[in-house]
Amino acid sequence: MSCPIHPRRLFLCLLISLTFFVVDPSSQHIEVKKKQMREKVREMFYHAYDNYMTYAFPHDELKPLTKSFTDSLSELGNLKLEHLPTDYNGSAVTLVESLSSLAILGNSTEFEKGVLWLSENLTFDIDARVNLFECNIRVLGGLISAHLLAIDPNNRLIQGSYNNQLLRLAEDLGKRFLPAFETPTGLPYAWINLKNGVMENETTETSTSGCGSLVLEMGALSRLTGDPRFESAALRALRQLWRMRSSLDLLGTTLDVVTGEWIEYSSSIGAGVDSFYEYLLKAYILFGKEDYWRMFHSAYLASQKYFRHGPWYHEANMWSGKPTYWQLTSLQAFWPGLQVLVGDIAAANSSHREFFHVWEKFGVLPERYLLDHQIIHPTMKYYPLRPELAESTFYLYQATKDPWYLDVGESMVKSLNLYTKVTGGFASVRDVTTMQLEDHQHSFFLAETCKYLYLLFDDSFVAKRNYIFTTEGHPIQVVSSWHEKLPETYFSGNWTLSKSGAWESRASALSLQVCPPISLNSRHPEQQRESACHVPDEQINHKCWSNKECGVDATTCRLRTCSGVGYCGLWNPL
C-alpha cells in the first residue's frame, strides 16, 4: 500500500498504524460535528482575544480574573504601571501572537488593523531585559509569520497598502538579538536588554532549548532580508550545542554559554530540551540543509533508545543513559506531533493516548505527573492553558483521519470551557486537583491552543499549501527557493543503499516522502527504504534475553521481539 505525497508536503509520511484504520472523512455526521466544533473554538478565540483587547492591550498579556494586564515577556512585568519607562508604549505580545490565528480564522479586517497598529506604534528601542528564546518564538516569529501571510496574494488579508512594515520591525528586533551571541562559544545569553545589549553580570546559564531553538525564525529572517548574520548566529549556536553532546548523542538540560560546560546532566524530550528536537526536523523541512537531518536522526534514535519506556518517555543521564526522573511533563505532549512528521505514527498514537488518558483523569493536563508513583508532582499541579496535546491531536488526525481524534478535541474544548473560561477571558489552572484558577491568560493560548483546535476541525488553511509551524504555532510556508541546492553527484550518508537494475541509488522514506513499509519499485518488491523510526537491536549479533533488547524494524517501523531461542526479529504475525 502506498501513500504518495506532494514533494513539499508538510506531513512528510503518513503511516497507517495497525492500531486503527482510516475512516471516510466525508461522512455527513463527521462533517456536521466538525463544523459545530469549529464554531465553538472560534467563540473561544474571540472571547479570549476581545477581552485582551479591552482590558490589556497594548500590554503583553491579559489577567482575566481581575481584567487587567501583565508585561510578562520581560522584567518590566515586575514593575507597577507608574514605574514603567516613559518611552514604553507596550509590546502587544498577545496581538503579535494573534495575527496568524486571525488569518487562519479568515478575519482580514482585524488582521489589517493589527498590522497597522504595530506598524505605527511598536518599538523595540526600550530599556527592557527580555528572554531571548521567548522573545524569538513569540515576537520575532509572530512578526515574520504575519509578514508572510500579509504578502501572500492568496490570503487577501491587506486591503490597503503594505510596505513590509512587519519585516522591518522583525529585522530591527533581530539585530538587537545579535549581541547575545557574542560569547566565546557562540552560544547566546538567555537574556538581552533590547536597548543596551547584554547587561553587566548577566547570568551565563541557559537551556538547550534556549540556545538551540532559534534557527527557524532567524533563518527565515535572513532569507527575507538577505542579511546572513541572523541565520549564521543561530546555526553556529546549534552546531556548537551538537558538538557538546555525549557519546550517546544525548544533550543535557542547562549549560554555561561562556565555558561551554553542562550544568544539568539530565536529558529528556521535555522542558528545557523539547524544541531543540523540533527545530532540527523543521529546519530540515524549511531549509533543506542535510546537516539538520543528520543531527535530528541521531538525536531521535538516541531518544528512542534511552528515554522510551513503552508509550512513555522518562529522563536519563546524558553520559550514562541511565534513567533519572520518571515523570510526564505537559511539554512532552508535543512529541507525538513531531513523530507524525517523521512517519512514526504507531509510536505517536501510543504516546498520545497516554497523554489524553491523564487529561481525562484530571480534566486538564497537569504540568508534571510522576510515572513511578502515578501521582501529580506535589509542587507542579498547574495547567497554564498549554497547547501541546491539541497540537499533537491535530497532526495525528491529519495523518490518519481517525474520528477518534475529533472526539479528543471535543473533550478538550469542553474541559477548557468548563474549567478555565471566566467573564474576562480564559484563566490558567493553579491546581488541577481543585481547579483553582490563576489570573493569567498566556499569549500562546491564542497563538497555539485555539489555533490547533480550530485547525483540527477546519484544515482548509493548510489543505492546499505547505506550512511548518514554529514551536509557538506560527505558520511559515515551505518554498523551494529557500532550500539548499545540492549537486547532482551528492549522496547523503543517511540514505539507505538499494539496487535498481545496473546502477545503485540512495533514498530514504523521508527524502522520497513515502510510507516506510512500501516498495518503491514494483519490479523489485523486495526493495524497501529505511525510515527515521529505526532503532537498532542492542546487540550487533541480534541476540537477546527479552524484548527490551530489541529495536524497531528499519523498513516496517514494527517493534522487533525476542524469540524463544534468543534472537530479535519480526516474529509476531501482523
Coordinates of C-alpha atoms in Angstrom, one line a residue:
M1 CA 0.0 0.0 0.0
S2 CA 1.4 3.4 -0.9
C3 CA 0.7 6.9 0.2
P4 CA 2.5 9.3 -2.2
I5 CA 2.8 12.9 -1.0
H6 CA 3.2 16.2 -2.7
P7 CA 7.0 17.0 -2.9
R8 CA 6.9 19.7 -0.3
R9 CA 4.0 18.5 1.7
L10 CA 4.3 19.4 5.4
F11 CA 3.3 15.9 6.5
L12 CA 6.3 14.0 5.3
C13 CA 5.0 10.5 5.6
L14 CA 1.6 9.3 6.7
L15 CA 1.6 5.7 8.1
I16 CA -1.4 3.7 8.7
S17 CA -1.0 2.2 12.2
L18 CA -2.2 -1.3 12.9
T19 CA -4.0 0.0 16.0
F20 CA -6.6 1.9 14.0
F21 CA -7.9 2.3 10.4
V22 CA -8.8 5.2 8.2
V23 CA -12.4 6.2 8.2
D24 CA -14.0 8.0 5.3
P25 CA -13.8 11.7 6.3
S26 CA -16.7 12.6 4.0
S27 CA -19.2 11.1 6.4
Q28 CA -22.1 13.6 6.9
H29 CA -22.1 13.1 10.6
I30 CA -18.4 13.8 10.9
E31 CA -18.7 16.9 8.8
V32 CA -21.6 18.3 10.8
K33 CA -19.7 17.7 14.1
K34 CA -16.5 19.4 12.7
K35 CA -18.5 22.5 11.7
Q36 CA -20.1 22.7 15.2
M37 CA -16.8 22.3 17.0
R38 CA -15.1 24.8 14.7
E39 CA -17.6 27.4 15.7
K40 CA -17.2 26.6 19.4
V41 CA -13.4 27.1 19.0
R42 CA -14.0 30.3 17.1
E43 CA -16.1 31.6 20.1
M44 CA -13.3 30.6 22.5
F45 CA -10.7 32.5 20.5
Y46 CA -12.7 35.7 20.3
H47 CA -13.7 35.5 24.0
A48 CA -10.0 35.5 24.8
Y49 CA -9.0 38.0 22.1
D50 CA -11.7 40.5 22.7
N51 CA -11.1 40.6 26.5
Y52 CA -7.4 41.1 25.8
M53 CA -8.1 44.0 23.5
T54 CA -10.5 45.5 26.0
Y55 CA -8.6 45.1 29.3
A56 CA -4.9 44.5 28.5
F57 CA -3.9 45.9 25.0
P58 CA -1.3 47.2 24.2
H59 CA 0.5 45.3 27.1
D60 CA 1.8 41.8 26.8
E61 CA -0.9 39.6 28.3
L62 CA -4.3 39.6 29.9
K63 CA -5.1 38.9 33.6
P64 CA -8.6 37.6 33.1
L65 CA -9.8 37.4 36.7
T66 CA -9.0 41.0 37.5
K67 CA -9.4 42.2 33.9
S68 CA -6.0 43.8 33.9
F69 CA -2.7 43.2 32.3
T70 CA 0.9 42.0 32.7
D71 CA 4.0 42.7 30.7
S72 CA 5.3 39.2 31.3
L73 CA 7.7 38.8 28.5
S74 CA 10.4 41.0 30.2
E75 CA 11.4 42.1 33.6
L76 CA 9.0 45.0 33.1
G77 CA 6.4 42.6 34.3
N78 CA 7.7 43.1 37.8
L79 CA 7.1 46.8 37.7
K80 CA 4.0 48.7 38.5
L81 CA 2.3 50.9 35.9
E82 CA 3.7 54.2 37.4
H83 CA 7.2 52.8 37.3
L84 CA 7.3 51.8 33.7
P85 CA 9.8 53.7 31.5
T86 CA 8.4 56.8 29.9
D87 CA 9.2 55.6 26.4
Y88 CA 7.3 52.3 26.9
N89 CA 4.1 52.0 24.9
G90 CA 3.6 48.3 25.3
S91 CA 4.9 45.5 23.1
A92 CA 1.4 44.0 22.5
V93 CA 2.7 40.4 22.6
T94 CA -0.7 38.9 22.5
L95 CA -1.7 40.9 19.5
V96 CA 1.5 39.9 17.6
E97 CA 0.8 36.3 18.6
S98 CA -2.8 36.5 17.5
L99 CA -2.2 37.7 13.9
S100 CA -1.6 34.3 12.3
S101 CA -4.7 33.0 14.2
L102 CA -6.8 35.8 12.9
A103 CA -5.6 35.0 9.4
I104 CA -6.5 31.3 9.8
L105 CA -9.9 32.3 11.1
G106 CA -10.3 34.5 8.0
N107 CA -10.7 37.8 9.8
S108 CA -8.9 40.1 7.4
T109 CA -10.3 43.2 9.0
E110 CA -8.9 42.6 12.4
F111 CA -5.6 41.3 10.9
E112 CA -5.1 44.5 8.9
K113 CA -6.0 46.6 12.0
G114 CA -3.4 44.8 14.0
V115 CA -0.7 45.2 11.3
L116 CA -1.4 48.9 11.0
W117 CA -1.2 49.4 14.8
L118 CA 2.0 47.5 15.1
S119 CA 3.5 49.4 12.1
E120 CA 2.8 52.8 13.7
N121 CA 3.3 52.1 17.4
L122 CA 5.6 49.1 18.1
T123 CA 9.1 49.9 19.0
F124 CA 12.0 47.8 20.5
D125 CA 14.1 50.7 21.4
I126 CA 13.3 50.3 25.1
D127 CA 15.4 49.7 28.2
A128 CA 13.9 46.2 28.8
R129 CA 15.6 42.9 29.6
V130 CA 13.9 40.1 27.7
N131 CA 14.3 36.4 27.5
L132 CA 15.9 35.7 24.1
F133 CA 14.1 32.4 23.5
E134 CA 10.6 33.6 24.4
C135 CA 11.0 36.9 22.5
N136 CA 12.3 35.0 19.5
I137 CA 9.5 32.5 19.3
R138 CA 6.7 34.8 20.3
V139 CA 7.5 38.2 18.8
L140 CA 10.1 37.6 16.1
G141 CA 8.3 34.5 14.9
G142 CA 4.9 36.3 15.1
L143 CA 6.1 39.2 13.0
I144 CA 7.7 37.0 10.4
S145 CA 4.7 34.8 10.1
A146 CA 2.3 37.7 9.8
H147 CA 4.5 39.4 7.2
L148 CA 4.5 36.3 5.1
L149 CA 0.7 36.0 5.4
A150 CA 0.3 39.7 4.5
I151 CA 2.3 39.4 1.3
D152 CA 0.7 36.2 0.2
P153 CA -1.8 37.2 -2.5
N154 CA -3.9 34.1 -1.9
N155 CA -4.8 35.3 1.6
R156 CA -6.0 38.8 0.6
L157 CA -5.6 40.0 4.2
I158 CA -4.5 43.5 3.5
Q159 CA -6.9 45.7 1.5
G160 CA -4.8 48.9 1.8
S161 CA -1.1 49.3 1.2
Y162 CA 1.5 47.1 2.9
N163 CA 5.2 48.1 2.6
N164 CA 6.9 45.3 4.6
Q165 CA 6.4 47.2 7.9
L166 CA 6.3 44.0 9.9
L167 CA 9.5 42.7 8.3
R168 CA 11.3 45.9 9.1
L169 CA 10.2 45.5 12.8
A170 CA 11.4 41.9 12.7
E171 CA 14.8 43.0 11.3
D172 CA 15.2 45.6 14.0
L173 CA 14.4 43.1 16.7
G174 CA 16.8 40.5 15.1
K175 CA 19.6 43.0 15.1
R176 CA 19.0 43.6 18.8
F177 CA 19.4 39.9 19.4
L178 CA 22.8 39.6 17.9
P179 CA 24.9 40.9 20.9
A180 CA 23.6 37.9 22.8
F181 CA 25.6 35.6 20.6
E182 CA 28.9 37.4 21.3
T183 CA 30.3 34.7 23.6
P184 CA 33.4 32.5 23.5
T185 CA 31.3 29.5 22.5
G186 CA 28.8 31.2 20.2
L187 CA 26.0 30.1 22.4
P188 CA 23.7 33.0 23.2
Y189 CA 22.9 34.5 26.6
A190 CA 19.4 33.7 27.8
W191 CA 18.7 37.4 28.5
I192 CA 19.3 40.5 26.5
N193 CA 18.5 44.2 27.0
L194 CA 16.8 45.5 23.9
K195 CA 18.4 48.9 24.1
N196 CA 21.7 48.2 25.8
G197 CA 22.6 44.6 24.8
V198 CA 24.0 42.1 27.4
M199 CA 23.9 43.5 30.9
E200 CA 26.8 43.6 33.2
N201 CA 27.0 40.4 35.4
E202 CA 24.3 38.8 33.2
T203 CA 23.7 35.1 34.0
T204 CA 25.6 32.8 31.8
E205 CA 23.2 29.8 32.3
T206 CA 20.8 28.9 29.6
S207 CA 18.9 25.8 28.4
T208 CA 19.3 23.6 25.4
S209 CA 16.0 24.8 24.0
G210 CA 17.0 28.4 24.7
C211 CA 20.1 28.3 22.5
G212 CA 19.1 25.5 20.1
S213 CA 15.7 26.6 19.0
L214 CA 16.3 29.9 17.2
V215 CA 17.1 28.8 13.7
L216 CA 13.6 28.8 12.2
E217 CA 12.8 32.4 13.0
M218 CA 16.3 33.8 12.5
G219 CA 16.9 31.6 9.4
A220 CA 13.6 32.9 7.9
L221 CA 14.7 36.5 8.7
S222 CA 17.9 36.0 6.8
R223 CA 16.1 34.6 3.8
L224 CA 13.6 37.5 3.8
T225 CA 16.1 40.4 4.4
G226 CA 19.2 39.0 2.6
D227 CA 21.2 39.6 5.8
P228 CA 23.0 36.3 6.6
R229 CA 24.0 37.3 10.2
F230 CA 20.8 36.1 11.8
E231 CA 20.9 32.5 10.4
S232 CA 24.7 32.3 10.8
A233 CA 24.4 33.2 14.5
A234 CA 21.6 30.7 15.2
L235 CA 23.3 27.9 13.2
R236 CA 26.7 28.4 14.8
A237 CA 25.0 28.1 18.2
L238 CA 23.1 25.0 17.1
R239 CA 26.3 23.3 15.8
Q240 CA 28.2 24.2 19.0
L241 CA 25.4 22.7 21.0
W242 CA 25.5 19.5 18.9
R243 CA 29.3 19.2 19.4
M244 CA 28.7 19.2 23.2
R245 CA 26.5 16.1 23.1
S246 CA 27.6 13.0 24.9
S247 CA 28.9 9.8 23.1
L248 CA 25.3 8.6 23.4
D249 CA 24.0 11.5 21.3
L250 CA 22.2 13.0 24.3
L251 CA 22.2 16.6 25.5
G252 CA 21.7 17.9 29.0
T253 CA 19.1 20.5 30.0
T254 CA 21.2 23.5 31.1
L255 CA 24.7 24.8 30.3
D256 CA 27.0 27.7 30.6
V257 CA 27.3 29.8 27.5
V258 CA 30.8 31.2 28.4
T259 CA 32.6 28.0 29.4
G260 CA 30.5 25.6 27.3
E261 CA 30.1 23.2 30.3
W262 CA 27.0 21.4 31.1
I263 CA 25.2 22.3 34.4
E264 CA 22.2 19.9 34.4
Y265 CA 23.0 16.4 33.0
S266 CA 19.5 15.0 32.9
S267 CA 18.3 14.7 29.3
S268 CA 14.8 14.4 28.1
I269 CA 12.2 15.3 25.4
G270 CA 10.5 17.7 27.8
A271 CA 11.1 21.1 29.4
G272 CA 14.5 22.7 28.6
V273 CA 15.2 20.4 25.6
D274 CA 11.9 19.9 23.7
S275 CA 12.0 22.4 20.9
F276 CA 15.7 21.5 20.2
Y277 CA 14.4 18.3 18.6
E278 CA 11.5 20.1 17.0
Y279 CA 13.7 22.7 15.3
L280 CA 16.2 20.2 13.9
L281 CA 13.5 18.4 11.9
K282 CA 11.5 21.5 11.0
A283 CA 14.7 23.4 9.9
Y284 CA 15.4 20.5 7.6
I285 CA 11.9 20.7 6.1
L286 CA 12.1 24.5 5.7
F287 CA 15.6 25.0 4.5
G288 CA 16.6 21.5 3.1
K289 CA 20.0 21.5 4.7
E290 CA 21.2 18.0 5.2
D291 CA 23.1 18.8 8.4
Y292 CA 19.8 19.4 10.2
W293 CA 18.5 15.9 9.2
R294 CA 21.8 14.2 10.3
M295 CA 21.6 15.8 13.7
F296 CA 17.9 15.1 14.1
H297 CA 18.1 11.5 13.1
S298 CA 20.9 10.8 15.5
A299 CA 19.1 12.6 18.3
Y300 CA 15.8 10.9 17.6
L301 CA 17.4 7.4 17.7
A302 CA 19.0 8.2 21.0
S303 CA 15.7 9.4 22.4
Q304 CA 14.1 6.1 21.4
K305 CA 16.8 4.1 22.9
Y306 CA 17.4 5.9 26.2
F307 CA 14.1 7.6 27.0
R308 CA 11.3 5.4 25.7
H309 CA 9.6 3.0 28.1
G310 CA 6.6 1.6 26.3
P311 CA 4.4 4.6 25.4
W312 CA 6.1 6.9 28.0
Y313 CA 9.4 8.8 27.9
H314 CA 11.4 9.2 31.1
E315 CA 14.5 11.3 31.6
A316 CA 18.0 9.9 31.5
N317 CA 21.6 10.9 32.4
M318 CA 23.2 12.3 29.2
W319 CA 26.5 10.5 29.9
S320 CA 25.3 7.0 31.1
G321 CA 21.8 6.8 29.6
K322 CA 20.5 5.6 33.0
P323 CA 17.0 6.8 34.0
T324 CA 16.9 9.9 36.2
Y325 CA 13.3 11.1 36.6
W326 CA 10.2 9.0 35.8
Q327 CA 7.8 11.8 35.1
L328 CA 5.5 13.1 32.4
T329 CA 5.7 16.8 31.7
S330 CA 3.0 18.6 29.8
L331 CA 5.5 19.9 27.3
Q332 CA 6.3 16.4 26.3
A333 CA 2.8 16.2 24.7
F334 CA 4.3 17.9 21.5
W335 CA 6.3 14.7 20.8
P336 CA 3.6 12.7 19.1
G337 CA 3.0 15.6 16.7
L338 CA 6.7 15.6 15.8
Q339 CA 6.7 11.8 15.3
V340 CA 3.9 12.3 12.7
L341 CA 6.3 14.5 10.7
V342 CA 8.9 11.7 10.8
G343 CA 6.3 9.0 9.9
D344 CA 6.5 7.1 13.2
I345 CA 2.7 7.1 13.5
A346 CA 2.3 3.9 15.7
A347 CA 4.6 5.3 18.4
A348 CA 2.9 8.7 18.1
N349 CA -0.6 7.2 18.6
S350 CA 0.6 5.1 21.6
S351 CA 2.0 8.1 23.5
H352 CA -0.8 10.5 22.5
R353 CA -3.4 8.1 24.0
E354 CA -1.5 8.0 27.3
F355 CA -1.3 11.8 27.5
F356 CA -5.1 12.0 26.8
H357 CA -5.7 9.4 29.5
V358 CA -4.0 11.7 32.0
W359 CA -6.1 14.6 30.6
E360 CA -9.3 12.7 31.2
K361 CA -8.2 11.7 34.7
F362 CA -7.8 15.3 35.9
G363 CA -9.9 17.3 33.4
V364 CA -6.8 19.0 32.0
L365 CA -3.1 18.1 31.8
P366 CA -1.0 18.8 34.9
E367 CA 2.4 20.3 34.4
R368 CA 4.2 17.2 35.9
Y369 CA 2.9 13.7 36.6
L370 CA 5.1 11.1 38.4
L371 CA 5.0 7.9 36.4
D372 CA 6.6 5.7 39.0
H373 CA 4.1 6.8 41.7
Q374 CA 1.1 7.6 39.4
I375 CA 0.5 10.9 41.2
I376 CA 0.8 14.6 40.3
H377 CA 4.1 16.3 41.2
P378 CA 3.3 18.0 44.6
T379 CA 4.6 21.4 43.5
M380 CA 3.6 21.4 39.8
K381 CA -0.1 20.9 39.8
Y382 CA -0.9 23.7 37.4
Y383 CA -2.1 23.9 33.9
P384 CA -1.3 27.2 32.1
L385 CA -3.6 26.5 29.1
R386 CA -0.8 24.7 27.2
P387 CA -1.3 23.7 23.6
E388 CA 0.9 20.7 23.1
L389 CA -1.8 18.0 23.4
A390 CA -4.1 19.9 21.0
E391 CA -1.1 20.2 18.6
S392 CA -0.4 16.5 18.5
T393 CA -4.1 15.7 18.2
F394 CA -4.2 17.9 15.1
Y395 CA -1.2 16.2 13.5
L396 CA -2.5 12.7 14.2
Y397 CA -5.9 13.5 12.7
Q398 CA -4.2 14.9 9.6
A399 CA -2.2 11.7 9.3
T400 CA -5.0 9.2 10.0
K401 CA -8.4 10.9 9.6
D402 CA -9.4 8.7 12.5
P403 CA -12.5 10.4 14.0
W404 CA -11.4 9.4 17.5
Y405 CA -9.1 12.4 17.4
L406 CA -12.1 14.7 16.8
D407 CA -13.6 13.2 20.0
V408 CA -10.3 14.1 21.8
G409 CA -10.5 17.6 20.5
E410 CA -14.2 17.9 21.5
S411 CA -13.3 16.7 25.0
M412 CA -10.5 19.3 25.3
V413 CA -12.9 22.1 24.2
K414 CA -15.5 21.1 26.8
S415 CA -12.9 21.0 29.6
L416 CA -11.4 24.4 28.7
N417 CA -14.9 26.0 28.6
L418 CA -15.9 24.2 31.8
Y419 CA -12.9 24.8 34.0
T420 CA -11.0 27.8 32.6
K421 CA -13.5 30.2 31.0
V422 CA -14.3 33.3 33.0
T423 CA -16.0 36.5 32.1
G424 CA -12.7 38.2 31.4
G425 CA -11.2 35.5 29.2
F426 CA -9.6 32.1 29.9
A427 CA -7.6 31.7 33.2
S428 CA -4.8 29.2 33.9
V429 CA -5.4 26.5 36.4
R430 CA -3.3 26.8 39.6
D431 CA -4.2 23.3 40.9
V432 CA -5.7 20.7 38.7
T433 CA -6.9 18.7 41.8
T434 CA -9.2 21.6 42.9
M435 CA -9.5 23.6 39.6
Q436 CA -8.4 26.7 41.5
L437 CA -7.7 29.3 38.9
E438 CA -4.7 31.7 38.4
D439 CA -5.0 35.2 37.0
H440 CA -3.1 34.7 33.7
Q441 CA -4.1 34.2 30.1
H442 CA -0.9 33.4 28.3
S443 CA -0.5 34.7 24.7
F444 CA 0.1 31.1 23.5
F445 CA -3.5 30.3 24.3
L446 CA -4.4 32.4 21.3
A447 CA -1.3 31.6 19.2
E448 CA -1.4 27.9 19.6
T449 CA -4.1 26.3 21.8
C450 CA -7.1 27.8 20.0
K451 CA -5.3 27.6 16.6
Y452 CA -4.6 23.9 16.7
L453 CA -8.1 23.1 18.0
Y454 CA -9.5 25.2 15.1
L455 CA -7.3 23.5 12.5
L456 CA -8.4 20.1 13.9
F457 CA -11.9 20.8 12.9
D458 CA -11.2 23.0 9.9
D459 CA -8.0 22.4 8.0
S460 CA -8.8 24.5 4.9
F461 CA -5.9 26.8 5.7
V462 CA -3.3 24.1 5.3
A463 CA -5.2 21.9 2.8
K464 CA -3.6 23.2 -0.4
R465 CA -0.4 24.8 0.9
N466 CA 2.6 23.6 2.7
Y467 CA 3.5 25.1 6.1
I468 CA 5.6 24.3 9.0
F469 CA 4.5 25.7 12.4
T470 CA 7.1 27.1 14.7
T471 CA 7.2 26.0 18.3
E472 CA 4.8 28.9 19.1
G473 CA 2.4 27.8 16.4
H474 CA 3.3 30.5 13.8
P475 CA 2.9 29.2 10.2
I476 CA 5.8 29.6 7.7
Q477 CA 5.2 28.5 4.2
V478 CA 7.7 25.9 2.8
V479 CA 9.0 27.2 -0.5
S480 CA 11.6 25.6 -2.8
S481 CA 13.6 28.8 -3.2
W482 CA 14.7 28.6 0.5
H483 CA 16.0 25.0 0.0
E484 CA 19.7 24.4 -0.2
K485 CA 20.5 23.2 -3.7
L486 CA 22.7 20.1 -3.8
P487 CA 25.0 19.0 -6.7
E488 CA 23.8 16.0 -8.8
T489 CA 26.7 13.9 -7.5
Y490 CA 25.8 14.5 -3.9
F491 CA 24.7 11.5 -1.8
S492 CA 23.5 11.7 1.8
G493 CA 25.3 9.5 4.2
N494 CA 21.9 8.9 6.0
W495 CA 20.2 7.3 3.0
T496 CA 19.9 3.6 2.5
L497 CA 21.5 1.8 -0.4
S498 CA 19.4 -0.1 -2.8
K499 CA 19.9 -1.6 -6.2
S500 CA 17.9 -0.8 -9.3
G501 CA 19.0 -2.6 -12.4
A502 CA 22.6 -2.0 -13.2
W503 CA 23.0 1.1 -11.0
E504 CA 22.7 2.0 -7.3
S505 CA 20.6 4.8 -5.9
R506 CA 20.3 6.2 -2.4
A507 CA 17.0 7.1 -0.9
S508 CA 15.1 7.2 2.3
A509 CA 11.4 7.2 3.3
L510 CA 11.8 10.8 4.4
S511 CA 13.6 12.0 1.3
L512 CA 11.2 10.3 -1.1
Q513 CA 8.2 11.0 1.2
V514 CA 6.5 7.6 1.1
C515 CA 5.4 5.3 3.8
P516 CA 8.3 3.2 5.1
P517 CA 6.7 -0.3 4.5
I518 CA 6.1 0.2 0.8
S519 CA 8.1 -0.9 -2.2
L520 CA 9.3 2.0 -4.4
N521 CA 9.8 -0.2 -7.5
S522 CA 7.1 -2.6 -8.5
R523 CA 9.7 -4.7 -10.4
H524 CA 11.8 -5.1 -7.3
P525 CA 9.2 -5.6 -4.4
E526 CA 12.0 -6.6 -2.0
Q527 CA 13.4 -3.1 -2.1
Q528 CA 12.3 -1.1 0.9
R529 CA 13.7 2.2 2.3
E530 CA 14.8 2.9 5.9
S531 CA 12.6 5.2 8.0
A532 CA 13.6 7.5 10.7
C533 CA 11.8 5.3 13.2
H534 CA 14.6 2.7 13.0
V535 CA 16.0 1.7 16.4
P536 CA 18.8 -1.0 16.2
D537 CA 18.9 -4.0 18.4
E538 CA 21.2 -3.7 21.4
Q539 CA 23.5 -6.5 20.3
I540 CA 25.1 -6.4 16.8
N541 CA 24.5 -10.2 16.6
H542 CA 20.8 -9.6 17.4
K543 CA 21.0 -12.0 20.4
C544 CA 18.6 -11.1 23.3
W545 CA 17.2 -12.2 26.6
S546 CA 14.0 -10.1 26.5
N547 CA 12.0 -7.8 24.2
K548 CA 13.6 -4.7 25.8
E549 CA 16.9 -5.6 24.0
C550 CA 15.2 -5.5 20.6
G551 CA 14.7 -2.4 18.5
V552 CA 12.3 -1.1 15.8
D553 CA 12.5 -2.5 12.3
A554 CA 14.1 -0.2 9.7
T555 CA 11.6 -0.6 6.9
T556 CA 8.2 -1.5 8.6
C557 CA 8.5 0.5 11.8
R558 CA 7.3 -2.5 13.7
L559 CA 8.7 -3.4 17.1
R560 CA 11.1 -6.4 16.9
T561 CA 10.7 -9.0 19.6
C562 CA 12.9 -11.7 21.3
S563 CA 12.3 -15.2 20.1
G564 CA 12.2 -18.3 22.2
V565 CA 15.8 -19.1 21.1
G566 CA 17.1 -15.6 21.9
Y567 CA 17.2 -13.7 18.7
C568 CA 15.5 -10.3 17.8
G569 CA 13.2 -10.3 14.8
L570 CA 9.8 -9.7 13.4
W571 CA 8.4 -12.8 15.0
N572 CA 4.8 -11.6 15.7
P573 CA 2.4 -12.0 12.8
L574 CA 0.5 -9.0 11.5

